XYZ file of C-alpha atoms in Angstrom:
511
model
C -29.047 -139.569 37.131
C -26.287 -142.232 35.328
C -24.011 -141.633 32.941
C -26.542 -141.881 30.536
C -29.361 -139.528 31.349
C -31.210 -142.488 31.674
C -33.177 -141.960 34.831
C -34.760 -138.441 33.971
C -35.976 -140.369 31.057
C -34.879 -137.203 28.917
C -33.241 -136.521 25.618
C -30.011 -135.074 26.364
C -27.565 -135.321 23.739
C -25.362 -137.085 26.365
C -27.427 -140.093 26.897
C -25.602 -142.624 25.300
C -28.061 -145.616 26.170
C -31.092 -144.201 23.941
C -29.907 -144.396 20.015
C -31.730 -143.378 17.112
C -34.158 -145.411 15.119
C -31.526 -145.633 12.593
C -28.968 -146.982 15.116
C -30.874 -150.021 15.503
C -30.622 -153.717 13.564
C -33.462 -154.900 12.043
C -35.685 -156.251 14.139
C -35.693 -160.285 15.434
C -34.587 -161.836 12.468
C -32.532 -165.708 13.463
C -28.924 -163.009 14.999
C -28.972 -161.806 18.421
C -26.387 -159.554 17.639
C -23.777 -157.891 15.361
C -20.472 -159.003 15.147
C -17.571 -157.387 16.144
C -14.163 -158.501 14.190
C -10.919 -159.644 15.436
C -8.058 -157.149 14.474
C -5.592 -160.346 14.063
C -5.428 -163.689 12.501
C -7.571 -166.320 14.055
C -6.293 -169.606 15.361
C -6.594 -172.964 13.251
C -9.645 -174.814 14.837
C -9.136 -178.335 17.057
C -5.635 -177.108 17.003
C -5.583 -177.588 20.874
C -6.866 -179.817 23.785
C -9.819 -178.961 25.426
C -8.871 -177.787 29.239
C -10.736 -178.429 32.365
C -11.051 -175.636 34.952
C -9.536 -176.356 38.420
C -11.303 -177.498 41.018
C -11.537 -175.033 43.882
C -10.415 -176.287 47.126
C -11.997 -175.169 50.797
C -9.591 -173.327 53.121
C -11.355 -175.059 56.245
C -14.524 -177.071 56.994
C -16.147 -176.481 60.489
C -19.268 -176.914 61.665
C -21.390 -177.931 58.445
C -19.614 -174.890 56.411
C -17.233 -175.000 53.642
C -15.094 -171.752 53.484
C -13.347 -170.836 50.417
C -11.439 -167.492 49.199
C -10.752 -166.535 45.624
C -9.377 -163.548 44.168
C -10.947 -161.631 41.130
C -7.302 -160.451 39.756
C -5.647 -159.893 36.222
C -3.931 -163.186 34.652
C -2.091 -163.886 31.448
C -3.854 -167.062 29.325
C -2.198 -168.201 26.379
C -5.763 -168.506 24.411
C -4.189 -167.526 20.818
C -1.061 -169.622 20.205
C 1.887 -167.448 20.784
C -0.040 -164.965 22.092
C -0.678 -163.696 25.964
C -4.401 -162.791 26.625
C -4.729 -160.364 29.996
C -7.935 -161.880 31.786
C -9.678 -160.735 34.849
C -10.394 -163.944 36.510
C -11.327 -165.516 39.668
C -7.813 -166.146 40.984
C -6.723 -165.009 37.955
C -7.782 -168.095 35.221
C -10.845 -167.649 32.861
C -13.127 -169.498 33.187
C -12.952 -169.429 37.036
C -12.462 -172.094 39.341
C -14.965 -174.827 39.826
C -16.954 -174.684 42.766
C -18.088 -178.434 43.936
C -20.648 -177.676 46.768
C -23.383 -180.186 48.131
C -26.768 -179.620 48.338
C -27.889 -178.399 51.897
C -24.193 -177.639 52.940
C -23.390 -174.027 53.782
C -20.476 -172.669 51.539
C -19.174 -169.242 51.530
C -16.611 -167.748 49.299
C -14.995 -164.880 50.343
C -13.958 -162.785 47.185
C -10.729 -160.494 46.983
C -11.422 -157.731 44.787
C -7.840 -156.872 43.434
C -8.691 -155.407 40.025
C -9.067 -151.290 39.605
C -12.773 -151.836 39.087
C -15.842 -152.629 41.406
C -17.158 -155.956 40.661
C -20.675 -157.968 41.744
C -20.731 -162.170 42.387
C -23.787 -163.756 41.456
C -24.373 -167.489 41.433
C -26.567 -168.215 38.662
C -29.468 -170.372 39.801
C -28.523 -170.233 43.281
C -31.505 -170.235 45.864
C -29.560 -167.290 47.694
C -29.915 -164.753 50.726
C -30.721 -161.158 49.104
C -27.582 -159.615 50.623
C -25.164 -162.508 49.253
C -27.263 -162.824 45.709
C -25.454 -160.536 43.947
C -27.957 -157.092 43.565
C -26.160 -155.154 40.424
C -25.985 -152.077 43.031
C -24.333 -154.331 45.809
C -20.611 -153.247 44.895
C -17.326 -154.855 45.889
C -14.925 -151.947 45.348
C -10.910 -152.408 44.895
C -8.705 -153.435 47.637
C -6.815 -150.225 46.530
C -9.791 -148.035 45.961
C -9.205 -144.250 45.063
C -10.728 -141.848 47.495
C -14.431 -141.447 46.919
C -14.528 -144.244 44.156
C -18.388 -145.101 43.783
C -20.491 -146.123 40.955
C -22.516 -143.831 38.349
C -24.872 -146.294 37.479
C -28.725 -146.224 36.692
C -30.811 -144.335 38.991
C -32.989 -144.169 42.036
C -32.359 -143.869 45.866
C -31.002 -147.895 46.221
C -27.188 -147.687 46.604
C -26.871 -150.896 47.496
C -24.562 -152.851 50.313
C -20.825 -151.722 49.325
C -17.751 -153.235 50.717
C -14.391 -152.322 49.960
C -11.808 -154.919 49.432
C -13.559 -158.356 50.850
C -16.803 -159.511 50.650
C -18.574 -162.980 51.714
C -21.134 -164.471 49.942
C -22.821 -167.197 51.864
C -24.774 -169.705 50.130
C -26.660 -172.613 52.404
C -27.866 -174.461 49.070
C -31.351 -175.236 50.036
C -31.859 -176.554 46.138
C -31.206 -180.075 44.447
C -28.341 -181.240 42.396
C -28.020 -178.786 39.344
C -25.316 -176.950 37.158
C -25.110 -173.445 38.438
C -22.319 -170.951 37.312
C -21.574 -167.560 39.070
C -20.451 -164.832 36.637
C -20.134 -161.101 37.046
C -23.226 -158.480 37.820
C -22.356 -154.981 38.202
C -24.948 -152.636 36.738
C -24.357 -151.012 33.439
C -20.602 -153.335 33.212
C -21.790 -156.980 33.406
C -21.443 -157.625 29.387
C -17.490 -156.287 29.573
C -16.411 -157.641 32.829
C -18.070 -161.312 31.720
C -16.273 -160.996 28.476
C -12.932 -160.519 30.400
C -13.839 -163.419 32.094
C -15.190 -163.029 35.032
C -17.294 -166.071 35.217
C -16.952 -170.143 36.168
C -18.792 -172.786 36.872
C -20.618 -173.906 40.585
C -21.915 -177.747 40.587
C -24.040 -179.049 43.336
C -24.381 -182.283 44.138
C -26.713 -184.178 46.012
C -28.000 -188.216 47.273
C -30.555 -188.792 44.709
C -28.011 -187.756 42.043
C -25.199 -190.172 43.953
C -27.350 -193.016 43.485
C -27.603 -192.626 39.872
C -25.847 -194.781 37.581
C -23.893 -191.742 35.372
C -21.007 -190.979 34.065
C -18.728 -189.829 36.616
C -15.252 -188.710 36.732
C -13.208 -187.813 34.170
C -16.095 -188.706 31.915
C -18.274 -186.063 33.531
C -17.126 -182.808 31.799
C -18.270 -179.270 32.343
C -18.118 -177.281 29.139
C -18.406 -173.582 29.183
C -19.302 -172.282 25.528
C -19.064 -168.495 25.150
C -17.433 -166.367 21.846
C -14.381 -164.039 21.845
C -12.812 -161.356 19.407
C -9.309 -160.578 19.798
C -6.763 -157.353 19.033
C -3.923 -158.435 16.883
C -1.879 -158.537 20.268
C -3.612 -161.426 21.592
C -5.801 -158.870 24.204
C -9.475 -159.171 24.172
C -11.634 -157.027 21.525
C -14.239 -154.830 23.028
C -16.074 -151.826 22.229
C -14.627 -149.161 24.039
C -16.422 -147.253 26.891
C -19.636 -148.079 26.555
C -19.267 -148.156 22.947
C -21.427 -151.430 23.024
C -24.218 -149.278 22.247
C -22.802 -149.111 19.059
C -23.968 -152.869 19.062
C -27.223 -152.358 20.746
C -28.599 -156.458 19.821
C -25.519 -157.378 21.518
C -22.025 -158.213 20.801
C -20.680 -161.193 19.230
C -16.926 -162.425 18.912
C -15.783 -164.559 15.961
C -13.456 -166.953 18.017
C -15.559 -169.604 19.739
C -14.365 -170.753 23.125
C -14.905 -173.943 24.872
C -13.091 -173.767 28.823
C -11.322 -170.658 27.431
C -9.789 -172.538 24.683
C -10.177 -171.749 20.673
C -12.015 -174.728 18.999
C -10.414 -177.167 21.320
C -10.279 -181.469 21.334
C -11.430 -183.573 23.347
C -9.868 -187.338 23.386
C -12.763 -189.548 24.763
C -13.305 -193.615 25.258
C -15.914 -195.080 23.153
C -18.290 -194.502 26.612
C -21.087 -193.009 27.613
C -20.188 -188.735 29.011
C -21.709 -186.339 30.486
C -21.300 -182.939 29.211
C -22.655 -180.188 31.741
C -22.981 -177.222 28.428
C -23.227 -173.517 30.122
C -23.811 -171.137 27.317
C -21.819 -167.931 29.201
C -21.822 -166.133 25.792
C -22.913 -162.329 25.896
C -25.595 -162.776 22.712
C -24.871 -165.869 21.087
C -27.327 -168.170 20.566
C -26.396 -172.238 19.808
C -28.141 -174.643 18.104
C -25.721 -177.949 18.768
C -25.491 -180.934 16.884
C -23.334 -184.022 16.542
C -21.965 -184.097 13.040
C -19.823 -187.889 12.686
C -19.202 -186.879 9.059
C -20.423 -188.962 5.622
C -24.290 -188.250 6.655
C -24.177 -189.342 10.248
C -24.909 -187.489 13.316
C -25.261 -188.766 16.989
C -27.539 -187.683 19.635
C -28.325 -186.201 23.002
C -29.911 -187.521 26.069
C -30.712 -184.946 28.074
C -30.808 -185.508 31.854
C -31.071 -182.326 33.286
C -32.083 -178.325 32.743
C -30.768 -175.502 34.893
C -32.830 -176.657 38.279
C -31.061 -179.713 38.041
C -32.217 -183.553 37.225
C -35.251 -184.036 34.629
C -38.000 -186.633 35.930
C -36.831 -188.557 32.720
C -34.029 -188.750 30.094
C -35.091 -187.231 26.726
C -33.365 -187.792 23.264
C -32.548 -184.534 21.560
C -31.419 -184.324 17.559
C -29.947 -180.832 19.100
C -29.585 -178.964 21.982
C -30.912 -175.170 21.858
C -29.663 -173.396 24.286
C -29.467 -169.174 24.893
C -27.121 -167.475 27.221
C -27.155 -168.077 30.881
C -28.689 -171.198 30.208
C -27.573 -174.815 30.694
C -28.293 -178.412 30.060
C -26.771 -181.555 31.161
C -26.630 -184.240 28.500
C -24.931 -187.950 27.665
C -23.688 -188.447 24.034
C -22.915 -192.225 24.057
C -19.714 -192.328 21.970
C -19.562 -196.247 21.804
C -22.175 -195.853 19.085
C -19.224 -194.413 17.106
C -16.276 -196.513 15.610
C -12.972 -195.853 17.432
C -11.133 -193.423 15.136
C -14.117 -191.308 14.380
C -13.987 -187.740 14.416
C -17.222 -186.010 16.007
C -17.486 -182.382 15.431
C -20.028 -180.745 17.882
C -21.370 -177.776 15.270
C -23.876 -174.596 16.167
C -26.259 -174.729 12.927
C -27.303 -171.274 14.475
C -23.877 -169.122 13.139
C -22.827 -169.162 9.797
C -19.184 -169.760 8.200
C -15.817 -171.036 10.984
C -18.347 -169.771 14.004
C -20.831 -173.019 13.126
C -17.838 -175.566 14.638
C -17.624 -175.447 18.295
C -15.514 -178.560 19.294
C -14.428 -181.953 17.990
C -14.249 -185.107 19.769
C -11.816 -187.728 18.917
C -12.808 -191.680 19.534
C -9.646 -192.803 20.039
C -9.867 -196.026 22.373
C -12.439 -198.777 24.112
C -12.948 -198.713 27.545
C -15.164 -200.543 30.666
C -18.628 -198.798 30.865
C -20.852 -199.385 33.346
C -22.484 -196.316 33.362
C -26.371 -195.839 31.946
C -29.351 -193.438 31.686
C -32.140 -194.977 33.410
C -35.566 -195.067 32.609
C -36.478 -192.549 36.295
C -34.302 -189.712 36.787
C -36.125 -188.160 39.648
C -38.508 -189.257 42.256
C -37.996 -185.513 43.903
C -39.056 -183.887 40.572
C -42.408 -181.967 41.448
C -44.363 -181.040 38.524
C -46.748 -177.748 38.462
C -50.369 -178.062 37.831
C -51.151 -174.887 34.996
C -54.490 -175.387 36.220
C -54.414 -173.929 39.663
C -55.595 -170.262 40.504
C -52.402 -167.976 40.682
C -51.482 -164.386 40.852
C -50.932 -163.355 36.883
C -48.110 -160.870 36.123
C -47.007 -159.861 32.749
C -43.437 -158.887 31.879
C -42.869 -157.243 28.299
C -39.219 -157.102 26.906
C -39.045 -154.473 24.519
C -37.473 -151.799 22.420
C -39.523 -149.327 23.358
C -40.026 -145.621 21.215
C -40.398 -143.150 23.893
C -41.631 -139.417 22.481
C -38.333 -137.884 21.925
C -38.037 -140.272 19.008
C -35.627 -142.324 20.904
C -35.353 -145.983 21.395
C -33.983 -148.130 24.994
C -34.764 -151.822 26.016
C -37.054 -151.920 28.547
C -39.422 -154.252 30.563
C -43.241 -152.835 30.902
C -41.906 -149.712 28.403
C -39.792 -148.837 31.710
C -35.422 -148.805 32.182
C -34.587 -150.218 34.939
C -34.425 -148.061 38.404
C -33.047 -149.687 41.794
C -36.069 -147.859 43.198
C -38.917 -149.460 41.021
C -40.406 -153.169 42.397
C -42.540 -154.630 39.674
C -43.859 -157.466 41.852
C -44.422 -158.732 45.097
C -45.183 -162.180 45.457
C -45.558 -164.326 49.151
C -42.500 -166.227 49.961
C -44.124 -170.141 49.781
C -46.450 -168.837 46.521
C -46.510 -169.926 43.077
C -47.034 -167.163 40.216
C -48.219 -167.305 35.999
C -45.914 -165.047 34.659
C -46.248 -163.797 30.966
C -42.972 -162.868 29.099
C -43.640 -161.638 25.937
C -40.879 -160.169 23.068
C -40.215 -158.672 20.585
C -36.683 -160.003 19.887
C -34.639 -162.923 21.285
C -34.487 -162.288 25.098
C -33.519 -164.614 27.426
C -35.280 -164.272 30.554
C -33.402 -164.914 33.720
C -35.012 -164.745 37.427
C -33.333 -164.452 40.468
C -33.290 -166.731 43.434
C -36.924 -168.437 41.945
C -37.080 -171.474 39.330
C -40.053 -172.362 37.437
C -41.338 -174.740 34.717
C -42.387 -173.067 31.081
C -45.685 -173.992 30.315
C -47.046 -172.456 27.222
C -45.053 -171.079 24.273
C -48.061 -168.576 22.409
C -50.276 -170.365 23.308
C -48.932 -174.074 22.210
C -47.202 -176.329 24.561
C -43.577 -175.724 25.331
C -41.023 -176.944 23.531
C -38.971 -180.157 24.542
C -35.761 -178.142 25.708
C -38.174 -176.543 27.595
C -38.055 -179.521 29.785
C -37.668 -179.518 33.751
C -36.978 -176.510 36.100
C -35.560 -173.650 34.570
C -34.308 -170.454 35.528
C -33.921 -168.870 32.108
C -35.815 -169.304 28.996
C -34.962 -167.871 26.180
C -38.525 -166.020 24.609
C -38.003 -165.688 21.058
C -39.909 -162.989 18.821
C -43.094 -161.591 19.293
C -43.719 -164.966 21.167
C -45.613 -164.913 24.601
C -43.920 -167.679 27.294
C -45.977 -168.606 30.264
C -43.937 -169.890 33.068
C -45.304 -170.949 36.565
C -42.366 -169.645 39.029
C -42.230 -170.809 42.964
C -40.771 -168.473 45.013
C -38.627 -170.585 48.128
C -36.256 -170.172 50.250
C -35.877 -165.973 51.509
C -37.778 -162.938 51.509
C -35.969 -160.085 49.916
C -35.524 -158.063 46.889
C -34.272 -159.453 43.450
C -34.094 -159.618 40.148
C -35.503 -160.620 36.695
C -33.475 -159.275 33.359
C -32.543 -160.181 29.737
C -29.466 -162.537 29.733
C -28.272 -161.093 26.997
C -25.621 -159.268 29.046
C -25.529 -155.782 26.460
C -29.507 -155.930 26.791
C -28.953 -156.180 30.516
C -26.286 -153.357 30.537
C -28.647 -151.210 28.544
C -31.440 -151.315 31.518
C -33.654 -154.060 30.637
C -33.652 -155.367 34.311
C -36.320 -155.274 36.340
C -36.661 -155.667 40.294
C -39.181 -157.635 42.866
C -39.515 -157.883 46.376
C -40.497 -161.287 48.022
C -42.379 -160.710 51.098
């Protein structure tokens, strides 16, 4: 049984995951969650440059294999000006380091736990072995562990692999060229240990990508969106233990981040750029546009979804993107007079939470970069015609009989000792995710392509392969998934990381 009661599924006064019906938000309205207010004044937006997370660096290279080590340790970020934010980082900087790995090469990453609390790795979209995917029961504990430290987490039988101190995580990267990010996954902590920052970007790269014409270097920028709220020290705002159930649609900060910086600037060329945009936000939700003032607003070109490079480019008005997901995009800033002032807005949030970043045009520059016509000759699509296994996956609040509410998948909580499917390693499913709120769905180690929203055809950010899709309200999403690479147990779960926290996970074996 966890600290919750959860598991016995009873009504103890001291489970603190099931709330009363009054406890709850309204249900599904355009908010994912509630706001949770900075104690201290808030910095002036595009009052600071835009930073670029380092790039990590191997240790050695032998035999096909990149080895790297990185310590998950506390750091002090200057965030708010004047003010020193304590951040548990991957070598001790939020967001992480970036990982630049190549498709087909093996790369592990040996992690150094040396904060005072067990952590989980998990590389988001990775095609992964199950004992290096990052299971929310597979536990790094401290270097300096107390005696019998262990985990009270949600319940069943399935302790998971635990290491104390150092764990590797190997990852051969049989998968194309595609934005991944790795980010923390310990059951019943991810949403406060992500918010602290443990989470950074992984790129793969691969030939077919080389050979494209696209922006490259400095005009190929990672951005990591994700919201913040702040004590009046400069230390980040949380609810305290567990108090996120006091937020149980999820918690939202009122300082938006870009690379761990507050409404930062980015000087660019009047050139084409890529952006690679992760939304690593708990529960916020973007809707991003290009707002060039006096009436005028620029556009996308999306070039590639979470599996990595679309068949072809697509224009996009605005980018809609839920958390854990990411899309790669070119905004051609040539279209733009030099001196022009492009502020990249969420029309999602409401008042100083609707800017995000602003671009300044501030020179010419040598282009030879495009978007062609043919993206990718590799890009497979899936038939929706051919005979598959169906499964159905319902994310829900569900009212159990002692007038209590949880989020759950199939009416159940999650328990490491329930499998909810079993498909062949080499298949291709129809799964159903239906909702009754914004949930982004997120599935481990398998990608698929959405193919239905209720019934209609999906929607054009829909486009490509995708590991997470966000299933809005009462809204059934077919996806086809294909499950390559391992056999093994994994997961599927809400992406909203307090959902997630609060049991709506979910667990299948490939066989």
């Amino acid at each position: 049984m966890n600290r919750r009661g959860l598991l016995a599924l009873t009504a103890g006064a001291g489970a603190a995951i099931t709330v009363g019906a009054a406890g709850w938000s309204r249900v599904a309205g355009a908010s994912t969650g509630r706001v949770l207010a900075s104690a201290g004044p808030l910095p002036r937006p595009f009052g600071t440059s835009l930073p670029v997370p380092p790039v990590a660096r191997p240790v050695r290279s032998e035999h096909g294999t990149d080895f790297y080590e990185v310590e998950q340790r506390e750091g002090k970020a200057e965030i708010l000006p004047g003010r020193k934010t304590t951040v548990w980082g991957y070598d001790g900087v939020f967001p992480g380091p970036t990982f630049a790995a190549r498709s087909g090469r093996r790369t592990v990453v040996q992690v150094r736990n040396s904060l005072t609390v067990p952590t989980v790795t998990h590389l988001h979209g990775g095609v992964t072995p199950p004992e290096s995917d990052g299971y929310p029961t597979d536990l790094l504990l401290p270097v300096r562990c107390a005696p019998g430290q262990t985990h009270d987490g949600m319940a069943g039988a399935h302790r998971g692999r635990t290491a104390v101190g150092y764990r590797g995580y190997e990852y051969p990267l049989p998968q194309r060229a595609a934005t991944l990010w790795y980010h923390d996954h310990r059951m019943d902590f991810s949403a406060p240990q992500v918010w602290r920052g443990l989470a950074g970007f992984f790129l793969v790269s691969d030939q077919e990508e080389d050979r494209l014409p696209l922006p490259r270097g400095d005009r190929d920028v990672p951005l990591m969106l994700c919201d913040r709220s702040f004590e009046e020290d400069g230390s980040f705002r949380y609810p305290s233990h567990h108090g996120h159930d006091a937020f149980p649609d999820g918690v939202l900060g009122d300082v938006q981040l870009v690379n761990g910086a507050p409404w930062p600037v980015l000087e660019v060329s009047a050139a084409r750029y890529r952006f690679r945009l992760l939304n690593a936000s708990n529960a916020r939700r973007y809707r991003l546009r290009l707002d060039a003032g006096d009436g005028a607003w620029g556009r996308f070109v999306q070039i590639g979804s979470d599996g990595g490079l679309l068949a072809a480019p697509q224009p996009l008005d605005a980018v809609d993107i839920a958390p854990g997901e990411r899309f790669d995009v070119v905004v051609d800033f040539s279209a733009f007079p030099v001196g022009s002032r492009v502020t990249l807005l969420n029309s999602a949030a409401v008042g100083g939470m609707r800017d995000v970043m602003r671009f300044h045009v501030v020179r010419r520059e040598k282009d030879d970069s495009r978007v062609p016509d043919r993206l990718s000759t590799s890009f497979e699509a899936l038939s929706p015609g051919r005979a598959v296994p169906v499964r159905s996956f319902d994310f829900r609040r569900t009212h159990r009989t002692d007038e209590r509410q949880m989020w759950t998948i199939n009416g159940q909580p999650f328990n490491t000792d329930r499998v909810l499917a079993a498909p062949r390693l080499g298949s291709v499913e129809r799964w159903r995710f239906s909702s009754d709120f914004h949930h982004p769905v997120h599935v481990h180690l398998a990608q698929f392509q959405v193919t239905a929203r209720g019934g209609r055809p999906p929607r054009a950010a829909d486009a490509g392969w995708k590991d997470t899709v966000d299933v809005r309200p009462y809204e059934v999403a077919e996806v086809l998934v294909r499950f390559t690479g391992y056999k093994g147990r994994y997961m599927l779960h809400c992406h909203n990381l307090e959902h997630e926290d609060m049991a709506m996970m979910a667990a299948f074996q490939v066989t």
